[in-house]
Coordinates of C-alpha atoms and ligand atoms in Angstrom, one line a residue:
M311 CA 0.0 0.0 -0.1
I312 CA 1.3 3.1 -1.0
S313 CA 1.4 5.9 1.7
A314 CA -0.8 9.5 1.3
R315 CA 2.4 11.2 1.4
R316 CA 5.1 9.3 -1.2
V317 CA 1.7 9.5 -3.6
L318 CA 1.4 13.4 -3.0
G319 CA 5.4 13.0 -3.5
R320 CA 4.6 11.5 -6.6
L321 CA 2.3 14.6 -7.8
A322 CA 4.7 17.2 -6.6
Y323 CA 7.6 15.4 -8.2
G324 CA 7.5 12.2 -10.1
S325 CA 8.6 8.9 -8.9
R326 CA 11.8 9.1 -11.4
Y327 CA 13.9 11.3 -8.9
D328 CA 13.2 8.6 -6.1
R329 CA 15.2 6.1 -7.6
L330 CA 18.6 9.5 -7.6
P331 CA 21.2 9.0 -5.3
L332 CA 20.3 12.0 -3.0
G333 CA 23.5 13.4 -3.7
Q334 CA 22.6 13.6 -7.8
R335 CA 19.0 14.4 -7.0
V336 CA 19.7 18.0 -5.3
Y337 CA 20.9 18.8 -9.0
V338 CA 17.7 17.7 -11.0
R339 CA 14.7 17.6 -8.8
P340 CA 12.5 20.9 -10.4
G341 CA 12.4 23.7 -7.0
E342 CA 15.6 21.4 -5.3
R343 CA 18.6 23.7 -5.8
F344 CA 16.3 27.0 -5.2
A345 CA 14.8 25.3 -1.8
R346 CA 18.9 24.8 -0.9
Q347 CA 20.2 28.2 -1.7
V348 CA 17.6 29.3 0.7
Q349 CA 18.4 27.2 3.3
W350 CA 22.0 27.9 3.2
R351 CA 21.2 31.5 3.4
W352 CA 18.4 31.4 7.0
R353 CA 21.5 28.9 8.0
L354 CA 24.3 31.7 7.6
R355 CA 21.6 34.4 9.3
R356 CA 21.0 32.4 12.1
A357 CA 24.4 31.6 13.2
P358 CA 26.2 33.9 15.8
V359 CA 29.4 35.5 14.7
L360 CA 31.6 35.6 18.1
S361 CA 34.9 37.6 18.4
L362 CA 37.8 34.8 18.3
E363 CA 38.1 35.0 21.9
D364 CA 34.7 34.1 22.8
Y365 CA 34.7 31.8 20.5
A366 CA 37.7 29.8 21.8
A367 CA 36.3 30.2 25.4
T368 CA 33.5 27.6 23.8
R369 CA 35.9 25.0 22.1
E370 CA 38.4 22.4 23.7
L371 CA 42.2 22.4 22.0
G372 CA 43.6 19.6 21.6
E373 CA 47.6 19.2 22.6
I374 CA 48.5 19.4 18.3
E375 CA 45.8 22.1 17.8
E376 CA 45.6 25.7 17.6
F377 CA 43.1 28.4 16.7
L378 CA 43.3 30.4 13.8
S379 CA 42.0 33.4 12.0
C380 CA 40.9 33.4 8.9
M381 CA 43.8 32.2 6.1
M382 CA 42.8 33.9 3.7
C383 CA 41.7 37.6 4.6
G384 CA 43.3 38.0 8.5
E385 CA 39.5 38.5 9.5
P386 CA 39.8 37.2 13.3
R387 CA 35.4 36.8 13.3
Q388 CA 34.5 33.4 13.5
Q389 CA 31.0 32.5 12.4
P390 CA 30.3 28.7 13.5
L391 CA 28.6 26.3 11.4
F392 CA 29.4 22.6 11.4
E393 CA 30.3 19.7 13.0
P394 CA 31.3 17.3 11.4
T395 CA 32.3 13.5 13.3
G396 CA 33.3 10.3 11.5
D397 CA 32.5 6.3 12.9
K398 CA 35.7 6.6 14.0
G399 CA 35.1 8.6 16.7
W400 CA 36.7 11.6 15.2
R401 CA 35.1 15.2 15.9
Y402 CA 36.4 18.8 14.8
H403 CA 34.4 22.1 14.5
V404 CA 34.3 24.0 11.4
V405 CA 34.2 27.7 11.4
R406 CA 32.9 30.6 8.6
C407 CA 34.8 33.9 8.2
P408 CA 31.9 36.8 8.1
S409 CA 34.3 38.8 5.9
C410 CA 34.9 36.3 2.9
G411 CA 33.6 33.1 3.5
F412 CA 36.4 31.3 3.6
L413 CA 35.1 28.0 5.6
Y414 CA 38.0 26.3 8.4
R415 CA 38.6 24.2 11.0
N416 CA 38.9 26.2 13.9
P417 CA 40.6 24.4 16.1
N418 CA 43.0 23.5 13.5
V419 CA 46.2 21.3 13.0
R420 CA 49.5 22.7 14.2
P421 CA 51.9 22.8 10.9
E422 CA 54.4 21.3 12.7
R423 CA 52.1 17.8 14.1
L424 CA 50.9 17.5 10.7
G425 CA 53.2 14.4 10.2
D426 CA 50.7 12.8 13.4
L427 CA 47.6 12.4 10.9
Y428 CA 49.7 10.7 8.1
S429 CA 52.0 8.2 10.5
S430 CA 51.0 4.9 9.9
G431 CA 48.3 3.1 8.4
Y432 CA 47.9 6.0 5.7
S433 CA 49.4 4.4 2.8
G434 CA 46.6 1.1 3.5
F435 CA 43.6 4.2 2.9
L436 CA 45.0 4.4 -0.1
T437 CA 45.5 1.7 -1.3
G438 CA 41.9 -1.1 -2.0
A439 CA 38.7 0.5 -3.1
Y440 CA 40.1 3.9 -1.9
A441 CA 42.6 3.0 -4.9
A442 CA 40.4 2.1 -7.4
N443 CA 38.1 5.1 -7.3
R444 CA 41.6 6.9 -7.6
Q445 CA 42.7 5.6 -10.8
R446 CA 39.2 6.4 -12.0
R447 CA 39.6 9.6 -11.1
Y448 CA 42.7 10.8 -12.2
Q449 CA 41.8 9.6 -15.7
L450 CA 38.7 11.4 -15.3
T451 CA 40.7 14.8 -14.0
M452 CA 43.5 14.2 -16.7
E453 CA 40.8 14.5 -19.5
A454 CA 39.5 17.4 -17.9
F455 CA 42.8 19.2 -17.3
S456 CA 42.9 18.6 -21.4
P457 CA 46.0 19.8 -22.9
V458 CA 47.9 20.2 -20.3
L459 CA 48.5 17.1 -19.1
D460 CA 48.1 15.5 -23.1
Q461 CA 51.8 16.0 -23.5
G462 CA 54.9 15.5 -21.2
E463 CA 57.6 15.1 -23.0
G464 CA 60.7 17.4 -22.6
R465 CA 58.0 18.7 -19.4
R466 CA 58.7 18.4 -15.9
L467 CA 55.8 17.6 -13.3
L468 CA 55.5 17.8 -9.6
D469 CA 52.9 16.0 -8.0
F470 CA 52.9 17.3 -4.6
G471 CA 51.3 14.6 -1.8
S472 CA 51.7 12.3 -4.2
G473 CA 50.7 9.1 -1.9
V474 CA 50.7 5.5 -3.3
G475 CA 52.2 7.1 -6.5
L476 CA 48.8 6.7 -8.5
F477 CA 49.1 9.6 -10.9
L478 CA 53.2 10.0 -10.8
E479 CA 52.3 6.7 -12.7
L480 CA 49.3 7.6 -15.1
A481 CA 52.5 11.2 -15.9
E482 CA 55.8 8.5 -16.5
Q483 CA 53.6 7.3 -18.7
R484 CA 53.0 10.6 -20.4
G485 CA 56.5 11.4 -20.9
F486 CA 56.5 13.2 -17.6
D487 CA 59.8 13.9 -16.0
A488 CA 57.9 13.4 -12.8
C489 CA 58.7 13.4 -9.3
G490 CA 56.5 13.7 -6.1
V491 CA 56.7 14.2 -1.9
D492 CA 54.3 13.1 0.6
L493 CA 54.3 13.4 4.4
S494 CA 53.7 9.9 4.2
P495 CA 56.7 7.7 4.7
D496 CA 55.3 4.5 3.9
S497 CA 53.4 5.6 1.0
V498 CA 56.8 6.8 -0.5
E499 CA 57.8 3.4 -0.3
R500 CA 54.7 2.0 -1.8
A501 CA 55.0 4.7 -4.6
N502 CA 58.5 4.0 -5.2
A503 CA 58.1 0.3 -5.4
R504 CA 55.6 1.3 -8.4
L505 CA 57.4 3.5 -10.1
T506 CA 60.1 3.0 -13.9
R507 CA 61.0 7.0 -14.3
A508 CA 59.5 9.3 -11.8
R509 CA 60.2 9.2 -8.1
A510 CA 58.7 10.1 -5.0
Y511 CA 60.2 11.8 -2.3
H512 CA 59.3 11.6 1.8
G513 CA 59.2 15.9 3.0
A514 CA 58.8 19.3 1.9
P515 CA 60.0 20.3 -1.5
E516 CA 63.0 22.2 -0.2
D517 CA 64.6 19.0 1.5
V518 CA 64.5 17.4 -2.1
P519 CA 67.4 19.6 -4.0
E520 CA 66.0 18.2 -7.4
I521 CA 62.6 19.3 -6.3
A522 CA 64.0 22.8 -4.6
A523 CA 65.6 23.5 -7.6
G524 CA 62.7 24.4 -9.3
G525 CA 61.8 24.5 -12.9
F526 CA 58.6 23.1 -12.9
D527 CA 55.5 23.3 -16.2
V528 CA 53.3 21.2 -13.9
I529 CA 52.4 21.1 -10.0
T530 CA 49.6 18.4 -9.6
L531 CA 47.4 19.2 -5.7
W532 CA 45.1 15.9 -6.2
S533 CA 42.9 16.2 -3.0
V534 CA 45.6 17.9 -0.5
L535 CA 44.8 21.5 -0.8
A536 CA 42.4 20.7 1.9
H537 CA 45.0 19.3 4.2
L538 CA 47.2 22.8 3.4
P539 CA 48.1 24.7 7.0
R540 CA 49.7 27.1 5.3
P541 CA 48.5 27.3 2.3
L542 CA 49.6 31.1 1.9
D543 CA 53.5 29.3 2.3
D544 CA 52.9 26.6 0.3
F545 CA 51.4 28.1 -2.3
Q546 CA 54.5 30.9 -2.5
S547 CA 56.9 28.0 -2.6
F548 CA 54.6 26.5 -5.8
R549 CA 54.7 29.6 -7.2
D550 CA 59.0 30.3 -6.8
L551 CA 59.1 26.5 -8.0
L552 CA 57.2 26.9 -11.2
A553 CA 58.5 27.9 -14.8
P554 CA 58.1 30.6 -17.1
G555 CA 54.9 29.4 -18.6
G556 CA 53.8 27.1 -15.7
V557 CA 50.5 26.1 -14.2
L558 CA 49.6 24.6 -11.0
L559 CA 46.5 22.2 -11.2
I560 CA 44.2 21.7 -8.3
L561 CA 41.6 19.3 -7.7
T562 CA 39.6 19.9 -3.7
V563 CA 36.3 19.1 -2.7
N564 CA 34.3 22.2 -3.6
A565 CA 33.1 24.9 -0.3
R566 CA 29.9 26.0 -2.3
S567 CA 29.0 22.3 -3.3
L568 CA 25.3 22.1 -3.6
Q569 CA 26.0 19.1 -1.6
L570 CA 27.2 21.1 1.5
K571 CA 24.3 22.9 1.3
T572 CA 22.8 20.1 1.6
F573 CA 23.8 18.1 3.8
G574 CA 26.0 20.7 6.1
S575 CA 27.9 19.1 9.0
A576 CA 27.4 15.7 6.9
W577 CA 28.7 16.4 3.6
S578 CA 31.2 13.9 2.2
G579 CA 34.0 16.6 1.8
F580 CA 34.5 16.7 5.3
T581 CA 36.9 13.9 6.1
K582 CA 38.7 13.4 9.2
N583 CA 42.1 15.7 7.4
H584 CA 40.5 18.1 6.0
L585 CA 41.4 21.2 7.5
M586 CA 40.7 24.3 5.4
F587 CA 37.4 24.4 2.6
Y588 CA 37.8 26.4 -0.3
S589 CA 35.7 27.3 -3.6
S590 CA 35.7 29.9 -6.2
E591 CA 35.2 32.6 -4.2
T592 CA 37.5 32.2 -1.6
L593 CA 40.7 30.4 -3.7
P594 CA 41.4 33.5 -6.1
T595 CA 42.3 35.3 -2.5
L596 CA 44.7 32.6 -1.9
L597 CA 46.3 32.8 -6.1
R598 CA 46.6 36.4 -6.1
R599 CA 48.6 36.9 -2.0
T600 CA 51.0 34.1 -3.5
G601 CA 51.7 35.7 -7.1
F602 CA 50.0 34.0 -10.0
A603 CA 48.5 36.0 -12.7
G604 CA 45.2 33.5 -13.1
V605 CA 42.6 31.0 -12.5
A606 CA 40.3 29.2 -14.5
Y607 CA 38.0 26.5 -13.5
V608 CA 36.5 23.4 -15.4
P609 CA 33.4 22.3 -13.8
H610 CA 33.0 19.1 -11.8
Y611 CA 29.9 16.9 -13.2
G612 CA 30.5 13.4 -10.7
D613 CA 32.2 11.2 -11.4
T614 CA 29.7 8.5 -12.4
I615 CA 28.5 11.2 -15.0
E616 CA 31.7 12.4 -16.7
A617 CA 32.6 8.7 -17.0
G618 CA 29.4 8.3 -18.5
T619 CA 28.4 5.3 -15.7
A620 CA 25.6 7.0 -14.5
R621 CA 22.3 5.1 -14.4
M622 CA 20.3 8.2 -14.5
P623 CA 18.0 9.8 -18.1
G624 CA 19.8 11.6 -20.7
P625 CA 17.5 14.6 -20.0
L626 CA 18.7 14.2 -16.4
Q627 CA 21.7 14.2 -16.9
W628 CA 21.8 17.4 -19.2
R629 CA 19.5 19.5 -16.0
L630 CA 22.3 18.3 -13.6
R631 CA 25.0 19.6 -15.8
R632 CA 23.0 22.5 -16.3
A633 CA 22.4 23.2 -12.2
V634 CA 26.0 22.9 -11.5
D635 CA 27.2 25.3 -14.4
A636 CA 24.7 27.8 -13.0
T637 CA 25.4 27.6 -8.9
D638 CA 29.0 26.4 -8.9
G639 CA 27.7 23.2 -7.1
G640 CA 29.7 20.8 -8.3
N641 CA 31.1 18.4 -5.3
M642 CA 34.5 19.3 -6.6
M643 CA 36.4 22.4 -7.3
R644 CA 39.3 21.7 -10.3
A645 CA 41.3 24.8 -11.3
L646 CA 44.3 25.9 -13.0
A647 CA 46.4 28.4 -11.5
F648 CA 48.3 30.3 -14.0
A649 CA 51.8 31.7 -13.4
D650 CA 52.1 34.2 -15.4
E651 CA 50.6 35.7 -18.5
E652 CA 53.2 33.2 -20.8
A653 CA 50.6 30.2 -18.7
I654 CA 47.8 32.3 -20.1
A655 CA 48.4 32.4 -23.5
R656 CA 50.2 29.0 -23.9
W657 CA 47.4 27.1 -21.9
G658 CA 44.3 29.8 -21.7
D659 CA 42.8 29.1 -24.5
G660 CA 38.5 27.6 -24.5
L661 CA 38.3 28.6 -20.6
K662 CA 37.2 31.3 -19.1
V663 CA 40.1 32.8 -17.0
H664 CA 39.6 35.5 -14.1
R665 CA 42.9 37.3 -14.1
L666 CA 44.7 38.2 -10.3
R667 CA 45.3 41.9 -10.0
R668 CA 47.4 42.4 -7.1
A669 CA 46.2 45.1 -6.1
G670 CA 48.2 47.1 -2.9
L671 CA 50.1 45.4 -0.8
P672 CA 49.2 41.7 0.5
S673 CA 48.2 42.0 4.4
A674 CA 50.6 40.1 6.8
P675 CA 49.5 36.2 6.8
A676 CA 47.5 35.4 10.2
G677 CA 49.2 34.4 12.3
P678 CA 48.0 30.9 15.0
R679 CA 47.1 31.6 18.4
D680 CA 46.8 29.5 21.5
L681 CA 44.4 30.7 23.4
S682 CA 44.2 27.4 25.9
D683 CA 47.1 25.4 27.4
S684 CA 44.9 22.2 27.2
S685 CA 46.0 18.9 26.1
E686 CA 43.5 17.2 25.9
M687 CA 44.9 15.3 22.9
A688 CA 43.6 16.0 18.9
T689 CA 41.9 12.5 17.2
Ligands
LIG324 ZN1 38.3 35.4 5.3

């Protein structure tokens, strides 16, 4: 027996939407994306804006943690929004900057303790079922960033956060002179077992002479940006490592995702080791302050849609793409950052390139503020 609610639901929406996962339904069900955007604005209006001191008084600080001001604009005020939790008992708090809209975890992880997150077992997470999805995602990503990654002969590539080397393997197959760095020592070991010409190193780029020498045509940041506790320092380093005409390619969770607006704290982008959440509204600040000349985006419609394996009728797929384009609301953000005008001239064809004016001097990066001596260990 079909319930009255179901009948009404079918009258309103049609049963074909019921069979779609909610993550896809939000893009295609009539009226849904407008409702989610209204819901989001309402959430922002209701959330209080606190001084950093008042905010810090409400939170415990773990041993490896610190309180931050907004890394993008220096704003110290905090708007608490989300409290993601995970099945292994982890939990953290996500705030929004009331000035520029940047979303970040606060308290955050101290950079010198970042290695604690990746010290053991992380390479196990990067293989298995996760690796199968990764391989597919890398193939899709390489297509999305065509032609930058098509021909590697005579070009240098750095994969920052290279994990177990799945992408470096593809890069060497395409002829790139490729190398990678990663914080997890066992991941680096597994990567080097897999690779023939490309090499992976443990540590920071400046620790490896071959990398510190710079001159890279491409630097890739695949699902790494959200893990960086000092993005300004890292991006300054990437800019210095790029050759003239070089590009930085970024894949990260999208803080403007319609799915974030729908699922809130349960959003798939709030994973255990993510620290900061970017969108096309906040990434330009990071790039401008570190000397990049321009940025362009390649929308993400979902891996199954792009791979052609989604079980969704064609007209609905068309509607999904339109909704992603109209709201900048795909679940992942793919960005090309151009080092200079030469890079824009070489790789900007067919893309909508946003030039980054360097108006005035950038303000000093917001420093960490340790407002507590709590010794509770973070998870
Ligand atoms: Zn800000």
